Amino acid sequence: MAYVINDSCISCGTCAGNCPVDAISQGDGQFVIDADKCISCGTCAGNCPVGAIAEG
Ligand code: SF4
Ligand code: SF4
């Protein structure tokens, strides 16, 4: 199950810089995770300052 970013995202970009498979990019209004690339490592969820990322 891929991780998902919710509406709490403040677009800081931290998650995108730490994803080992480059699955996170800036979308329309907030960052988004490409479910086809995500390997569910959990790194992004642990680094998000506002807790906007969880396993979907
Ligand atoms: S869980 Fe891991 S692989 Fe998936 S988006 Fe987050 S950092 Fe990238
Ligand atoms: S680390 Fe959290 S707040 Fe920052 S861009 Fe990623 S999801 Fe958004």
PDB file of C-alpha atoms in Angstrom, residues 3-11 29-33 48 50-54:
ATOM      1  CA  TYR A   3       1.671   6.325   1.243  1.00  0.00           C
ATOM      2  CA  VAL A   4      -0.679   9.281   0.717  1.00  0.00           C
ATOM      3  CA  ILE A   5      -0.370  13.019   1.436  1.00  0.00           C
ATOM      4  CA  ASN A   6      -3.444  14.703   2.888  1.00  0.00           C
ATOM      5  CA  ASP A   7      -4.738  18.306   2.863  1.00  0.00           C
ATOM      6  CA  SER A   8      -2.527  19.328   5.815  1.00  0.00           C
ATOM      7  CA  CYS A   9       0.497  19.571   3.482  1.00  0.00           C
ATOM      8  CA  ILE A  10       2.167  23.000   3.613  1.00  0.00           C
ATOM      9  CA  SER A  11       4.342  22.269   0.554  1.00  0.00           C
ATOM     10  CA  GLY A  29      -1.669  23.101  -4.320  1.00  0.00           C
ATOM     11  CA  GLN A  30       0.244  20.424  -2.398  1.00  0.00           C
ATOM     12  CA  PHE A  31       2.774  17.648  -2.868  1.00  0.00           C
ATOM     13  CA  VAL A  32       1.630  14.263  -4.181  1.00  0.00           C
ATOM     14  CA  ILE A  33       2.953  10.691  -4.065  1.00  0.00           C
ATOM     15  CA  CYS A  48       6.859  15.584   7.476  1.00  0.00           C
ATOM     16  CA  VAL A  50       2.891  18.597   9.967  1.00  0.00           C
ATOM     17  CA  GLY A  51       2.140  14.866   9.920  1.00  0.00           C
ATOM     18  CA  ALA A  52       0.429  15.078   6.535  1.00  0.00           C
ATOM     19  CA  ILE A  53       1.566  11.656   5.278  1.00  0.00           C
ATOM     20  CA  ALA A  54       0.161   8.238   6.169  1.00  0.00           C
TER      21      ALA A  54
END
